[in-house]
mmCIF file of C-alpha atoms in Angstrom:
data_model
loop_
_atom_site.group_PDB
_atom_site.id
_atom_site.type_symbol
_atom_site.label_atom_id
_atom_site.label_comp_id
_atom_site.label_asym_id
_atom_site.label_seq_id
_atom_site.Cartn_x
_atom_site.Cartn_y
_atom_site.Cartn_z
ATOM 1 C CA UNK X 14 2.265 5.714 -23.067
ATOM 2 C CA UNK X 15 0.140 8.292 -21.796
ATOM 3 C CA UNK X 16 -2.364 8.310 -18.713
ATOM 4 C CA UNK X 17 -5.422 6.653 -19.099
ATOM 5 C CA UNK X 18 -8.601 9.119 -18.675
ATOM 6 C CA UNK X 19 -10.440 7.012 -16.312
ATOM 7 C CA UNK X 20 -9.327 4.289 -13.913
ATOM 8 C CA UNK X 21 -11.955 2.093 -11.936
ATOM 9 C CA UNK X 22 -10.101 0.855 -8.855
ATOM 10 C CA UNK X 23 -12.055 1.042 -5.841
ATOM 11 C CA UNK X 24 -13.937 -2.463 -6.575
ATOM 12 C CA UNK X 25 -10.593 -3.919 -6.214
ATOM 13 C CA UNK X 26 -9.445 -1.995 -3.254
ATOM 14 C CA UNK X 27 -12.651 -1.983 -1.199
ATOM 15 C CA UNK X 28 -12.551 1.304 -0.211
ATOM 16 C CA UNK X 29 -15.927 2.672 0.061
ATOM 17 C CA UNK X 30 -16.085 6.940 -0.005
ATOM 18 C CA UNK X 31 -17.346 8.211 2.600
ATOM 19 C CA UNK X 32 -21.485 9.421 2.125
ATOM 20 C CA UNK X 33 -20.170 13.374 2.538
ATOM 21 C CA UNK X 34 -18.048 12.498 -0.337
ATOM 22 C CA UNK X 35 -20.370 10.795 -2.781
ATOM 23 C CA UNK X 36 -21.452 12.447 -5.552
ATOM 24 C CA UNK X 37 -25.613 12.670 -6.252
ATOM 25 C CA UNK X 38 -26.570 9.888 -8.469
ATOM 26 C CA UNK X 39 -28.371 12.439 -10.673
ATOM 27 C CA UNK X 40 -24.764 14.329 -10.868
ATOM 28 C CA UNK X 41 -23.264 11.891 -13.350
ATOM 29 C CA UNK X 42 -25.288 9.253 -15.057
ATOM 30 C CA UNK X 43 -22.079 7.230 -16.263
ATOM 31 C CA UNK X 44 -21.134 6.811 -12.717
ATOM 32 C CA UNK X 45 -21.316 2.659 -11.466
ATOM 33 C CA UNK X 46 -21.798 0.616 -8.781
ATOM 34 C CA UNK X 47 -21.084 -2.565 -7.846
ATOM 35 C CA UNK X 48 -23.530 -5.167 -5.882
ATOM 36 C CA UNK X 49 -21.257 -4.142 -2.167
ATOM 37 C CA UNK X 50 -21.625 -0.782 -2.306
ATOM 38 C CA UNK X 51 -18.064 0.451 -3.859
ATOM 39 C CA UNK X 52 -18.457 3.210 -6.329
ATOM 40 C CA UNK X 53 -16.428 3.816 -9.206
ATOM 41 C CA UNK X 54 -16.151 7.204 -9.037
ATOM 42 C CA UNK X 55 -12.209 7.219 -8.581
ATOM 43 C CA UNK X 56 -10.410 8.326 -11.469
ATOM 44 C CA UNK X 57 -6.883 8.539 -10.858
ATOM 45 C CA UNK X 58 -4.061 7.720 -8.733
ATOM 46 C CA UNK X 59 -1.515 9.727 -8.033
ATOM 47 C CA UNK X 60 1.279 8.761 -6.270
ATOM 48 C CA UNK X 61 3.987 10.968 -5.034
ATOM 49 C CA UNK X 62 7.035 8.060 -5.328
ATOM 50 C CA UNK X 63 9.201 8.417 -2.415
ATOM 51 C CA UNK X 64 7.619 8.481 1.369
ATOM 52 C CA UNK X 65 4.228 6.901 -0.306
ATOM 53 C CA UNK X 66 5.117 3.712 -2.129
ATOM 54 C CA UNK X 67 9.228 3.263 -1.427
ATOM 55 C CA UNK X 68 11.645 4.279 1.011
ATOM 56 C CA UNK X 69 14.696 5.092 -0.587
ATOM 57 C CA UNK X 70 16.425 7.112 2.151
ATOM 58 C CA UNK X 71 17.824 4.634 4.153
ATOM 59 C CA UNK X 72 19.782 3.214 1.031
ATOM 60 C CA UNK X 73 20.989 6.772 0.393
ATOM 61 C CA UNK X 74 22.449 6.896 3.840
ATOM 62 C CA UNK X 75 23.946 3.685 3.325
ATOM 63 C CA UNK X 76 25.305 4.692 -0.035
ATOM 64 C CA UNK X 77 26.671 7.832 1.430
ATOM 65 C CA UNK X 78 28.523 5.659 4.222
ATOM 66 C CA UNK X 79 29.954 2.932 1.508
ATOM 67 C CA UNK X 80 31.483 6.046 -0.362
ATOM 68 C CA UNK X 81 32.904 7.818 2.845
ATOM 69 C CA UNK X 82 33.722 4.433 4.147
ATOM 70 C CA UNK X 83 36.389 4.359 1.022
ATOM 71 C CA UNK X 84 37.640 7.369 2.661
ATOM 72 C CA UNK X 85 38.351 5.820 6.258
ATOM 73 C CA UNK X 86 35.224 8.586 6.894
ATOM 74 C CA UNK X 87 32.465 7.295 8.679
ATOM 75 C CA UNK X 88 28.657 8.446 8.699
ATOM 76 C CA UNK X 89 26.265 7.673 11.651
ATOM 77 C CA UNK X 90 22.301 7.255 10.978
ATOM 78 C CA UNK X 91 21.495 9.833 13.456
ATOM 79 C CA UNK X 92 23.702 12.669 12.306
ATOM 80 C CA UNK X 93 22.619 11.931 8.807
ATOM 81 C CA UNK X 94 19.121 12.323 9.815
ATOM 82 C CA UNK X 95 19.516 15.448 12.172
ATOM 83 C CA UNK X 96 22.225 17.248 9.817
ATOM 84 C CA UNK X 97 22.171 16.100 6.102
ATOM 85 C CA UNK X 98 18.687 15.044 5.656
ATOM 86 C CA UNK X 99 17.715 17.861 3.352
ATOM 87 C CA UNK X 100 20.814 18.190 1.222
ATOM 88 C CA UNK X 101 20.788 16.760 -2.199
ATOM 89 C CA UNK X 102 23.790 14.738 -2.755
ATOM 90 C CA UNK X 103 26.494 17.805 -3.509
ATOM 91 C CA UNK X 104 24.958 19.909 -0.330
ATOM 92 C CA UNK X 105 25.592 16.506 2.013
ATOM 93 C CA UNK X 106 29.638 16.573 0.923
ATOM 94 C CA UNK X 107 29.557 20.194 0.883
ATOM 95 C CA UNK X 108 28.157 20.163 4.405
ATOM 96 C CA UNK X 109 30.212 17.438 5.186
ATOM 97 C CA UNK X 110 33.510 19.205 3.858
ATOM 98 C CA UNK X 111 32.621 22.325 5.779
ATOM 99 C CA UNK X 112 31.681 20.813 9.475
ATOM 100 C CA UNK X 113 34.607 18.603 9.269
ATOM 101 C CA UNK X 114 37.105 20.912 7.666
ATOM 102 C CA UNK X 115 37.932 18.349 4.847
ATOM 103 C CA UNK X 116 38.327 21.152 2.501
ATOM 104 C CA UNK X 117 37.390 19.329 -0.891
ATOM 105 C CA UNK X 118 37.102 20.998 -4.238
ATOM 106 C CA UNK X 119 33.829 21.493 -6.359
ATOM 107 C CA UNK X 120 35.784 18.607 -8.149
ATOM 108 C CA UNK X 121 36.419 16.199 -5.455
ATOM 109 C CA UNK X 122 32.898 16.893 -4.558
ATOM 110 C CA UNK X 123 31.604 16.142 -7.988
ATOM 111 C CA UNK X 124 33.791 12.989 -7.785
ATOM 112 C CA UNK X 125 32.215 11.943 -4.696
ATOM 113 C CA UNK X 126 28.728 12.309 -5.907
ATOM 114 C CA UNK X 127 29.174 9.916 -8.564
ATOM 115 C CA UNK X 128 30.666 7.376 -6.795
ATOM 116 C CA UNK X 129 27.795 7.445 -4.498
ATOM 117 C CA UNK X 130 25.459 7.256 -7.280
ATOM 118 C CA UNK X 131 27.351 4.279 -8.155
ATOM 119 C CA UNK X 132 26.533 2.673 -4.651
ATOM 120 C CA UNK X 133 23.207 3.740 -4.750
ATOM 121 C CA UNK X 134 22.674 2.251 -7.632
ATOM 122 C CA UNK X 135 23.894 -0.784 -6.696
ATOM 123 C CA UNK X 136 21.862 -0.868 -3.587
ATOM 124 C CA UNK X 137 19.000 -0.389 -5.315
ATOM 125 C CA UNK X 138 19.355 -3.452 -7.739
ATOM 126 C CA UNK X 139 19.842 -5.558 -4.971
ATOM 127 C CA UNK X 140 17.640 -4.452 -2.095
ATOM 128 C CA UNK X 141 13.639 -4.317 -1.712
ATOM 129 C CA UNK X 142 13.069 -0.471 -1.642
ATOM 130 C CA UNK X 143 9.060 -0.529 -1.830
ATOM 131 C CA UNK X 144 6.940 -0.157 1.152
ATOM 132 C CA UNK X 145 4.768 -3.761 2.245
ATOM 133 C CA UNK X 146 2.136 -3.920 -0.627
ATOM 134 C CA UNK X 147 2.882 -1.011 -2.796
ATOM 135 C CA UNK X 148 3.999 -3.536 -5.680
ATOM 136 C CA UNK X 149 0.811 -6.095 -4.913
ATOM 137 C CA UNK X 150 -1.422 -3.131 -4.844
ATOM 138 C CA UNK X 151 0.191 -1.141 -7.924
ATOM 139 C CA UNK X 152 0.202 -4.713 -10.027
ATOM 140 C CA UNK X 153 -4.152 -4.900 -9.350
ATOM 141 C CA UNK X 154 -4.511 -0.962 -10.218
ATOM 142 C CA UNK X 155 -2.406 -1.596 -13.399
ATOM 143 C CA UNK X 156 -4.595 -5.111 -14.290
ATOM 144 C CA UNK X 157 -7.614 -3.857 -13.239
ATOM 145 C CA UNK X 158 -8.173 -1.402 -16.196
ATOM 146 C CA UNK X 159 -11.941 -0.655 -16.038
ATOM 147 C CA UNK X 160 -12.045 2.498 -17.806
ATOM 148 C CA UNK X 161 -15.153 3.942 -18.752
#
């Protein structure tokens, strides 16, 4: 399905723009209000997925551990954070290889990603991943559907 032109959430949010922000009345003769005040001048929501509506880094770190863990390696939340943070998943066991002199192959390596795609996986099928009221407030945009 493709995106909707025009989405009319703000009389479900509450969130009022600010008067600097409003648009003249005389601007756009379609444009609505409601009896509070809200416009409905938003349009569109974009969300940018991880950091804004889920947190999926801490179940990467714990994926990470569950597959070094198989290993007899072990992974602490602080050096993950301070060393590994901005690998993708072959730069952390590359990095991880190199600072611990493990010496694995491109192949072991490639090994080891997918097995902790497998935990991750897992973890996310059986953990809560969204931030507090991301899925309550994503269910009323999607409902709402007052498009012009």
């Amino acid at each position: 399905p493709g995106i909707q032109p025009h989405v009319r959430l703000q009389l479900v949010v509450g969130v009022p723009l600010p008067a600097g922000l409003e648009p003249s009345r005389r601007a756009d003769p379609r444009r609505r209000e409601s009896p509070d005040g809200m416009t409905g001048a938003l349009q569109a929501i974009v969300f940018d997925f991880d950091g804004v509506i889920a947190d999926s880094e801490p179940l990467h770190l714990r994926a990470f551990q569950q597959a070094l863990d198989d290993l007899g390696l072990a992974l602490d939340r602080d050096d993950y954070f301070a060393r590994y943070l901005g690998y993708d998943d072959v730069g952390v066991f590359e990095a991880l290889s190199r600072d611990r002199a493990l010496g694995w192959t491109s192949a072991r390596v490639a090994e080891l990603v997918d097995l902790k795609g497998e935990k991750l996986r897992a973890l996310m099928h059986g953990g809560e991943v969204l931030f507090p009221g991301a899925l309550a407030f994503i269910t009323a945009a999607a409902v709402f559907r007052a498009w012009t």
